[in-house]
Structures are given as C-alpha cells and as structure tokens.
Amino acid sequence: MTRIALHTLGCKLNYAETSTYERGFAAAGWEIVPWGQPAEVYLLNTCAVTQHAEKKSRNLIRAAASRHPETRIVVTGCYAELRAAEIAALPGVSRVFRATEKSLVVPETLAFAAPSTKQGTFVDEVLPAWSGGERTRSFLKVQDGCDNFCAYCTVPFARGRSRNLPISDLVAQAHDIAATGIREIVLTGVNTGDFGRTTGESFLDLLKALNEVEGIERYRISSIEPNLITEEIIDWIASGTKFLPHFHIPLQTGSDALLKAVGRRYDTKLFAERIDYIRERIPHVFFGIDVIVGLPGETDELYEETFRFLQERIRPAFIHIFPYSRRPGTRAYNMPCQVQDSIKTARVERLEALSDELHAEFVASCKGLPEKVLWESVDRDGMMEGYTGNYIRITKPFDPEKVGTIEDITI
C-alpha cells in the first residue's frame, strides 16, 4: 500500500483543500500517515501570505527531502503559484501544482507525475473542497480568488480572480458533510461575500439554501468584507436561522487615509455603521476584526487612529493582528515610508493587550446568559471544550458521550 503524508500551512481554505485531497487518496487505497513518518509521497499545501510563511514552506520541503531522500515531494498552495520554478528546483520535489491545477493533485499524484513547472493561466475552475477529520465542524469552500487587488496583498496573484461553484453543488456537499455526523459548517473563501461572481447567484441565496440542509444545525461565516455584508443579509440572519451571532470582518486599518491608499473598498464610517446595524438586530454578537499593523505610511498618528477606532468606537470581542509583510510584486512593496519592524512589534503588542481586554469584557458581558455549546472531540488533559453560538470557549471534564452534541448551558 502506498503511503502519503499531508501537511497544511495557512488558511482555512487550504485546510479544506488538503482534507479533500486526503479523502481522494484514501478512496484510492493509499494509506494516510502523519507528516514526519516514512512515506512514498509527501504533499505540502503551502502559504505565501507573508515572507515568514514562504520561508516555513521552504524549510518543510528541505527537511522532508533531507530526512526522507527516497520520498517524492508534491507541493501545491499559494507559494506554489507564486514561486513554482523556485520550488521545483528544491531537492526531492517531484511535482508543483499551481492554482489552476488543483483538480489534478490527486489523479496526477496517484500516477506519480513527472516534475513540472508549466505555466498555467487562471480559469473559472474551482476545486470543490471541505474539511473532515473531526466530528463537530467542517470548513466548506464556497468561493475562491479575489478581484480587489489591494496594494499589500498577493492573494489575487496566488489564487486568481473571484469565482465560485453553483449553489446546487455546495448544497450537495453540505449534505455529504451532514452524512458524516458533523453538526456545524464554517463557510470559507478568499472573498466569501463576493460569492456569485461566476454563476450569477447571490450570497444570500446561498445562505438560504444551506439553511435548509438537514443534519447541519449551525453555520458560521469565516470572513466577509464590511461592504459585502448587506443589510438584507443581516436582517435575514437575525430573523431566526442556523447562522450564528459570530462575524469575522476585516478592517485592516482604522485610518481612512490608509484605507484609501491601499485600495480598500470602504471607509471607517461604513465599517462602523455596519457594526452598529448588526448589533441593533443581533444581541450578544461576537465580532472578530482583522487589523494589519505597519502598512506603508502608517505614522504614529495614523496608528493612533486605528487604536482609538477599535478602543472607543468598535470594541470588538477579538482583534486578529498581523504585522505588515512586504510582498514583492504588490504595489505596497514600492510605497514610501515603510515602517520599521521594531515599531511594528511594539504596535502589535499594544493592540494584543487591547484585544485581551476587549475579549474579557465581552465574555463578562455574557455571564449568566443561556447558550448552546457544541462539544468538540479533543481530550485536553482530561478536559473538553466547545464554543457557544457567539464563540465563547467553554470547558468541562471530558465526556466521550458528549462529543458532537449540542448542550444547553448558562455562561
């Protein structure tokens, strides 16, 4: 039996795609083994969102080739799209699958395809993908690619233009997920709210169709741009649906000058109004907000605008903080007034402290509220954990009978 080890770096989309590859190899009779163990094939799904992510991808490839010189290494993901020739030249690499070749990963690897660095062009093909492997939650890929081309971002180059599968295909995949016993689906995409670009359907129509899938009791939207989460979508979610009071919304910066400079499609006024609209209609809602620290031109004054906007106006439950990483090929790479790494580090630390404060405040505000927890399968030193609908982590002594069940609790 041929053995294959798979490893994923990066986002939820990558995890969904790797899980899909794994099901394909298992269906073909291959044995799935942990990364690091001997195997005939290693498959690495890479990330390129930062320089650190690219370096980590290279290091994993080199380490695999050094420790397992007879293993054939297959590489896909965003780093594979941006640096195909560079990766193909690394020791041990047998095949580099670029963004347009994801549907070939399983069949060509099964055939032990010869090394290739052929140049592809983006097409409307979308690899259907959803993650399995646990009994409680699945990441369902509903959209891929992005047309925004923000100044700091490599994603449109790595994943191509915005495109999606039809609603009927995604509903069928949700039924497949439900058949495994999974109770919760997280909708993922590069620009999730842009769903429908290639099929003429709407994101709201997708949400309504998925809401009818029997066996799935909870949905989350992993990330959605503030200008794409419309009042109509919010009103429908608030009307009593399976979609939970949990929103992950990218801000990136609270400075209108920087939002305009990097090409974001909203300003702080729209962002704040959208947050207010959601809070008015959905009580005790959890907001996770993305922020990039140290964008080119971010002076002390502009950073303070971001800090005050989050602290005084938005007050989210959590801040996902990323130091800006200078990416070759992007407009921001050549922008003046690049911020020193030491300054970025100090700014990140200050925002992390604010995030801790805001998260504690949000949890305290929910104390005593009735909620439902979906218990997860991991045994953490005799304890298990689960998340409420509004994404508060709850722990209790591990009980295997509770895994995958939804329990009424008081926070």
GROMACS .gro file of C-alpha atoms in nm, residues 101-409:
model
  309
  101GLU     CA    1  -0.410   2.260  -1.139
  102LYS     CA    2  -0.567   2.177  -0.803
  103SER     CA    3  -0.813   1.933  -0.959
  104LEU     CA    4  -0.508   1.740  -1.086
  105VAL     CA    5  -0.341   1.697  -0.746
  106VAL     CA    6  -0.496   1.360  -0.666
  107PRO     CA    7  -0.504   1.194  -1.011
  108GLU     CA    8  -0.154   1.306  -1.115
  109THR     CA    9  -0.003   1.220  -0.778
  110LEU     CA   10  -0.163   0.877  -0.795
  111ALA     CA   11   0.012   0.838  -1.128
  112PHE     CA   12   0.342   0.972  -0.988
  113ALA     CA   13   0.351   1.256  -1.237
  114ALA     CA   14   0.688   1.373  -1.364
  115PRO     CA   15   0.837   1.701  -1.240
  116SER     CA   16   0.672   2.004  -1.395
  117THR     CA   17   0.682   2.381  -1.367
  118LYS     CA   18   0.446   2.453  -1.654
  119GLN     CA   19   0.292   2.797  -1.651
  120GLY     CA   20  -0.084   2.796  -1.609
  121THR     CA   21  -0.341   3.066  -1.668
  122PHE     CA   22  -0.633   3.122  -1.436
  123VAL     CA   23  -0.963   2.968  -1.535
  124ASP     CA   24  -1.305   2.959  -1.372
  125GLU     CA   25  -1.242   2.612  -1.232
  126VAL     CA   26  -1.294   2.587  -0.856
  127LEU     CA   27  -1.174   2.281  -0.670
  128PRO     CA   28  -1.467   2.158  -0.457
  129ALA     CA   29  -1.335   2.127  -0.103
  130TRP     CA   30  -1.449   2.067   0.252
  131SER     CA   31  -1.264   1.956   0.561
  132GLY     CA   32  -1.339   1.645   0.763
  133GLY     CA   33  -1.144   1.457   1.023
  134GLU     CA   34  -1.339   1.572   1.325
  135ARG     CA   35  -1.692   1.507   1.440
  136THR     CA   36  -1.809   1.860   1.508
  137ARG     CA   37  -1.713   2.119   1.245
  138SER     CA   38  -1.630   2.136   0.874
  139PHE     CA   39  -1.488   2.416   0.662
  140LEU     CA   40  -1.679   2.437   0.333
  141LYS     CA   41  -1.514   2.627   0.049
  142VAL     CA   42  -1.782   2.833  -0.126
  143GLN     CA   43  -1.566   3.078  -0.322
  144ASP     CA   44  -1.207   3.125  -0.439
  145GLY     CA   45  -0.995   3.412  -0.568
  146CYS     CA   46  -1.034   3.790  -0.542
  147ASP     CA   47  -1.073   4.082  -0.782
  148ASN     CA   48  -0.982   4.357  -0.533
  149PHE     CA   49  -0.602   4.367  -0.573
  150CYS     CA   50  -0.542   4.559  -0.250
  151ALA     CA   51  -0.197   4.717  -0.251
  152TYR     CA   52  -0.046   4.490   0.014
  153CYS     CA   53  -0.194   4.154  -0.093
  154THR     CA   54  -0.062   3.866  -0.306
  155VAL     CA   55  -0.382   3.661  -0.289
  156PRO     CA   56  -0.524   3.762  -0.631
  157PHE     CA   57  -0.193   3.658  -0.787
  158ALA     CA   58  -0.177   3.332  -0.590
  159ARG     CA   59  -0.543   3.226  -0.617
  160GLY     CA   60  -0.671   3.409  -0.922
  161ARG     CA   61  -0.988   3.605  -0.990
  162SER     CA   62  -1.310   3.568  -0.791
  163ARG     CA   63  -1.507   3.258  -0.888
  164ASN     CA   64  -1.738   3.004  -0.728
  165LEU     CA   65  -1.925   2.677  -0.760
  166PRO     CA   66  -2.303   2.687  -0.812
  167ILE     CA   67  -2.532   2.676  -0.511
  168SER     CA   68  -2.662   2.331  -0.609
  169ASP     CA   69  -2.309   2.183  -0.585
  170LEU     CA   70  -2.245   2.343  -0.247
  171VAL     CA   71  -2.577   2.221  -0.107
  172ALA     CA   72  -2.485   1.869  -0.222
  173GLN     CA   73  -2.151   1.899  -0.042
  174ALA     CA   74  -2.329   2.020   0.273
  175HIS     CA   75  -2.546   1.706   0.258
  176ASP     CA   76  -2.227   1.497   0.230
  177ILE     CA   77  -2.087   1.674   0.535
  178ALA     CA   78  -2.408   1.615   0.731
  179ALA     CA   79  -2.392   1.244   0.643
  180THR     CA   80  -2.060   1.220   0.832
  181GLY     CA   81  -2.227   1.337   1.154
  182ILE     CA   82  -2.075   1.686   1.153
  183ARG     CA   83  -2.313   1.943   1.301
  184GLU     CA   84  -2.151   2.278   1.214
  185ILE     CA   85  -2.022   2.425   0.887
  186VAL     CA   86  -1.794   2.726   0.853
  187LEU     CA   87  -1.825   2.892   0.511
  188THR     CA   88  -1.483   2.982   0.375
  189GLY     CA   89  -1.348   3.170   0.077
  190VAL     CA   90  -1.088   3.425  -0.021
  191ASN     CA   91  -1.359   3.690  -0.056
  192THR     CA   92  -1.659   3.496   0.070
  193GLY     CA   93  -1.919   3.771   0.031
  194ASP     CA   94  -1.829   3.806  -0.338
  195PHE     CA   95  -1.997   3.470  -0.400
  196GLY     CA   96  -2.187   3.451  -0.729
  197ARG     CA   97  -1.934   3.626  -0.950
  198THR     CA   98  -1.923   3.336  -1.199
  199THR     CA   99  -2.272   3.186  -1.158
  200GLY     CA  100  -2.491   3.497  -1.129
  201GLU     CA  101  -2.626   3.377  -0.793
  202SER     CA  102  -2.625   3.576  -0.469
  203PHE     CA  103  -2.455   3.512  -0.138
  204LEU     CA  104  -2.790   3.549   0.039
  205ASP     CA  105  -2.944   3.282  -0.187
  206LEU     CA  106  -2.655   3.052  -0.091
  207LEU     CA  107  -2.717   3.113   0.280
  208LYS     CA  108  -3.088   3.043   0.242
  209ALA     CA  109  -3.025   2.719   0.053
  210LEU     CA  110  -2.771   2.592   0.304
  211ASN     CA  111  -3.006   2.679   0.590
  212GLU     CA  112  -3.241   2.407   0.466
  213VAL     CA  113  -2.986   2.123   0.479
  214GLU     CA  114  -3.100   1.868   0.736
  215GLY     CA  115  -2.843   1.750   0.988
  216ILE     CA  116  -2.644   2.074   0.989
  217GLU     CA  117  -2.753   2.275   1.289
  218ARG     CA  118  -2.508   2.565   1.292
  219TYR     CA  119  -2.331   2.782   1.034
  220ARG     CA  120  -2.059   3.043   1.067
  221ILE     CA  121  -1.924   3.280   0.802
  222SER     CA  122  -1.547   3.273   0.836
  223SER     CA  123  -1.474   3.619   0.691
  224ILE     CA  124  -1.675   3.875   0.499
  225GLU     CA  125  -1.587   4.225   0.377
  226PRO     CA  126  -1.784   4.502   0.551
  227ASN     CA  127  -1.914   4.639   0.220
  228LEU     CA  128  -2.045   4.294   0.119
  229ILE     CA  129  -2.239   4.205   0.434
  230THR     CA  130  -2.555   4.387   0.335
  231GLU     CA  131  -2.848   4.493   0.550
  232GLU     CA  132  -3.059   4.234   0.368
  233ILE     CA  133  -2.818   3.956   0.471
  234ILE     CA  134  -2.807   4.081   0.829
  235ASP     CA  135  -3.186   4.108   0.854
  236TRP     CA  136  -3.229   3.752   0.723
  237ILE     CA  137  -2.971   3.607   0.965
  238ALA     CA  138  -3.139   3.793   1.252
  239SER     CA  139  -3.482   3.658   1.157
  240GLY     CA  140  -3.409   3.319   1.316
  241THR     CA  141  -3.175   3.099   1.115
  242LYS     CA  142  -2.896   2.846   1.169
  243PHE     CA  143  -2.637   3.121   1.117
  244LEU     CA  144  -2.472   3.210   1.445
  245PRO     CA  145  -2.412   3.553   1.606
  246HIS     CA  146  -2.044   3.548   1.512
  247PHE     CA  147  -1.889   3.767   1.242
  248HIS     CA  148  -1.528   3.784   1.125
  249ILE     CA  149  -1.486   4.115   0.941
  250PRO     CA  150  -1.159   4.262   0.810
  251LEU     CA  151  -1.089   4.624   0.895
  252GLN     CA  152  -0.711   4.624   0.822
  253THR     CA  153  -0.670   4.984   0.938
  254GLY     CA  154  -0.883   5.240   1.117
  255SER     CA  155  -0.727   5.525   0.919
  256ASP     CA  156  -0.932   5.647   0.624
  257ALA     CA  157  -0.616   5.781   0.461
  258LEU     CA  158  -0.454   5.436   0.471
  259LEU     CA  159  -0.773   5.256   0.365
  260LYS     CA  160  -0.777   5.472   0.052
  261ALA     CA  161  -0.401   5.437  -0.009
  262VAL     CA  162  -0.412   5.055  -0.011
  263GLY     CA  163  -0.732   5.030  -0.214
  264ARG     CA  164  -0.988   4.907   0.039
  265ARG     CA  165  -1.348   4.948  -0.075
  266TYR     CA  166  -1.498   5.112   0.234
  267ASP     CA  167  -1.417   5.376   0.491
  268THR     CA  168  -1.442   5.381   0.870
  269LYS     CA  169  -1.789   5.540   0.855
  270LEU     CA  170  -1.932   5.249   0.656
  271PHE     CA  171  -1.749   4.998   0.874
  272ALA     CA  172  -1.884   5.145   1.198
  273GLU     CA  173  -2.237   5.175   1.058
  274ARG     CA  174  -2.234   4.809   0.952
  275ILE     CA  175  -2.119   4.701   1.301
  276ASP     CA  176  -2.392   4.914   1.458
  277TYR     CA  177  -2.659   4.767   1.228
  278ILE     CA  178  -2.561   4.412   1.323
  279ARG     CA  179  -2.556   4.491   1.696
  280GLU     CA  180  -2.901   4.651   1.678
  281ARG     CA  181  -3.050   4.331   1.532
  282ILE     CA  182  -2.843   4.051   1.684
  283PRO     CA  183  -2.785   4.055   2.061
  284HIS     CA  184  -2.455   3.949   2.220
  285VAL     CA  185  -2.285   3.918   1.882
  286PHE     CA  186  -1.916   3.826   1.862
  287PHE     CA  187  -1.700   4.037   1.628
  288GLY     CA  188  -1.352   3.926   1.528
  289ILE     CA  189  -1.176   4.207   1.344
  290ASP     CA  190  -0.865   4.177   1.122
  291VAL     CA  191  -0.605   4.454   1.152
  292ILE     CA  192  -0.275   4.497   0.968
  293VAL     CA  193  -0.015   4.692   1.165
  294GLY     CA  194   0.262   4.889   0.997
  295LEU     CA  195   0.123   4.942   0.647
  296PRO     CA  196   0.346   5.175   0.442
  297GLY     CA  197   0.285   5.531   0.555
  298GLU     CA  198   0.139   5.434   0.893
  299THR     CA  199   0.269   5.716   1.111
  300ASP     CA  200   0.227   5.724   1.488
  301GLU     CA  201  -0.076   5.946   1.436
  302LEU     CA  202  -0.241   5.712   1.186
  303TYR     CA  203  -0.175   5.412   1.410
  304GLU     CA  204  -0.343   5.600   1.695
  305GLU     CA  205  -0.647   5.650   1.470
  306THR     CA  206  -0.672   5.273   1.433
  307PHE     CA  207  -0.621   5.212   1.805
  308ARG     CA  208  -0.884   5.468   1.909
  309PHE     CA  209  -1.131   5.347   1.645
  310LEU     CA  210  -1.111   4.995   1.788
  311GLN     CA  211  -1.099   5.100   2.152
  312GLU     CA  212  -1.363   5.373   2.152
  313ARG     CA  213  -1.591   5.308   1.854
  314ILE     CA  214  -1.596   4.937   1.759
  315ARG     CA  215  -1.492   4.749   2.075
  316PRO     CA  216  -1.487   4.403   1.911
  317ALA     CA  217  -1.466   4.077   2.104
  318PHE     CA  218  -1.132   3.991   1.943
  319ILE     CA  219  -0.870   4.152   1.719
  320HIS     CA  220  -0.674   3.938   1.472
  321ILE     CA  221  -0.349   4.133   1.440
  322PHE     CA  222  -0.097   4.093   1.159
  323PRO     CA  223   0.226   4.290   1.112
  324TYR     CA  224   0.251   4.409   0.752
  325SER     CA  225   0.477   4.184   0.545
  326ARG     CA  226   0.637   4.344   0.239
  327ARG     CA  227   0.549   4.124  -0.060
  328PRO     CA  228   0.736   4.152  -0.394
  329GLY     CA  229   0.502   4.219  -0.685
  330THR     CA  230   0.249   4.419  -0.484
  331ARG     CA  231   0.200   4.796  -0.511
  332ALA     CA  232   0.276   4.842  -0.141
  333TYR     CA  233   0.622   4.692  -0.186
  334ASN     CA  234   0.746   5.012  -0.350
  335MET     CA  235   0.543   5.256  -0.144
  336PRO     CA  236   0.746   5.513   0.053
  337CYS     CA  237   0.761   5.536   0.430
  338GLN     CA  238   0.797   5.165   0.510
  339VAL     CA  239   0.760   5.105   0.885
  340GLN     CA  240   1.050   4.959   1.084
  341ASP     CA  241   0.998   4.606   1.221
  342SER     CA  242   1.068   4.720   1.579
  343ILE     CA  243   0.788   4.976   1.551
  344LYS     CA  244   0.550   4.715   1.409
  345THR     CA  245   0.631   4.483   1.701
  346ALA     CA  246   0.554   4.749   1.959
  347ARG     CA  247   0.228   4.840   1.787
  348VAL     CA  248   0.123   4.473   1.763
  349GLU     CA  249   0.189   4.421   2.134
  350ARG     CA  250  -0.022   4.721   2.228
  351LEU     CA  251  -0.313   4.601   2.015
  352GLU     CA  252  -0.280   4.249   2.157
  353ALA     CA  253  -0.323   4.393   2.506
  354LEU     CA  254  -0.632   4.580   2.389
  355SER     CA  255  -0.769   4.261   2.232
  356ASP     CA  256  -0.723   4.072   2.560
  357GLU     CA  257  -0.906   4.349   2.745
  358LEU     CA  258  -1.193   4.359   2.497
  359HIS     CA  259  -1.231   3.981   2.490
  360ALA     CA  260  -1.250   3.962   2.870
  361GLU     CA  261  -1.508   4.242   2.866
  362PHE     CA  262  -1.721   4.059   2.606
  363VAL     CA  263  -1.714   3.730   2.797
  364ALA     CA  264  -1.805   3.909   3.121
  365SER     CA  265  -2.099   4.081   2.946
  366CYS     CA  266  -2.240   3.739   2.855
  367LYS     CA  267  -2.218   3.586   3.203
  368GLY     CA  268  -2.547   3.434   3.311
  369LEU     CA  269  -2.689   3.412   2.958
  370PRO     CA  270  -2.842   3.086   2.832
  371GLU     CA  271  -2.645   2.945   2.539
  372LYS     CA  272  -2.579   2.627   2.343
  373VAL     CA  273  -2.237   2.463   2.321
  374LEU     CA  274  -2.119   2.219   2.056
  375TRP     CA  275  -1.871   1.992   2.233
  376GLU     CA  276  -1.555   1.901   2.044
  377SER     CA  277  -1.371   1.570   2.036
  378VAL     CA  278  -1.026   1.663   2.166
  379ASP     CA  279  -0.927   1.543   2.514
  380ARG     CA  280  -0.709   1.817   2.664
  381ASP     CA  281  -0.562   1.673   2.984
  382GLY     CA  282  -0.896   1.533   3.091
  383MET     CA  283  -1.094   1.835   2.977
  384MET     CA  284  -1.305   1.903   2.669
  385GLU     CA  285  -1.406   2.230   2.516
  386GLY     CA  286  -1.672   2.370   2.290
  387TYR     CA  287  -1.794   2.703   2.163
  388THR     CA  288  -2.119   2.884   2.219
  389GLY     CA  289  -2.302   3.029   1.923
  390ASN     CA  290  -2.134   3.362   1.990
  391TYR     CA  291  -1.792   3.195   2.006
  392ILE     CA  292  -1.718   3.188   2.376
  393ARG     CA  293  -1.498   2.892   2.469
  394ILE     CA  294  -1.644   2.668   2.741
  395THR     CA  295  -1.459   2.384   2.915
  396LYS     CA  296  -1.574   2.086   3.124
  397PRO     CA  297  -1.437   1.742   3.220
  398PHE     CA  298  -1.403   1.521   2.913
  399ASP     CA  299  -1.708   1.305   2.845
  400PRO     CA  300  -1.693   1.097   2.523
  401GLU     CA  301  -2.072   1.072   2.522
  402LYS     CA  302  -2.096   1.449   2.480
  403VAL     CA  303  -1.866   1.473   2.177
  404GLY     CA  304  -2.054   1.615   1.878
  405THR     CA  305  -2.362   1.703   2.084
  406ILE     CA  306  -2.512   2.045   2.142
  407GLU     CA  307  -2.587   2.116   2.508
  408ASP     CA  308  -2.785   2.395   2.673
  409ILE     CA  309  -2.572   2.578   2.928
   0.00000   0.00000   0.00000
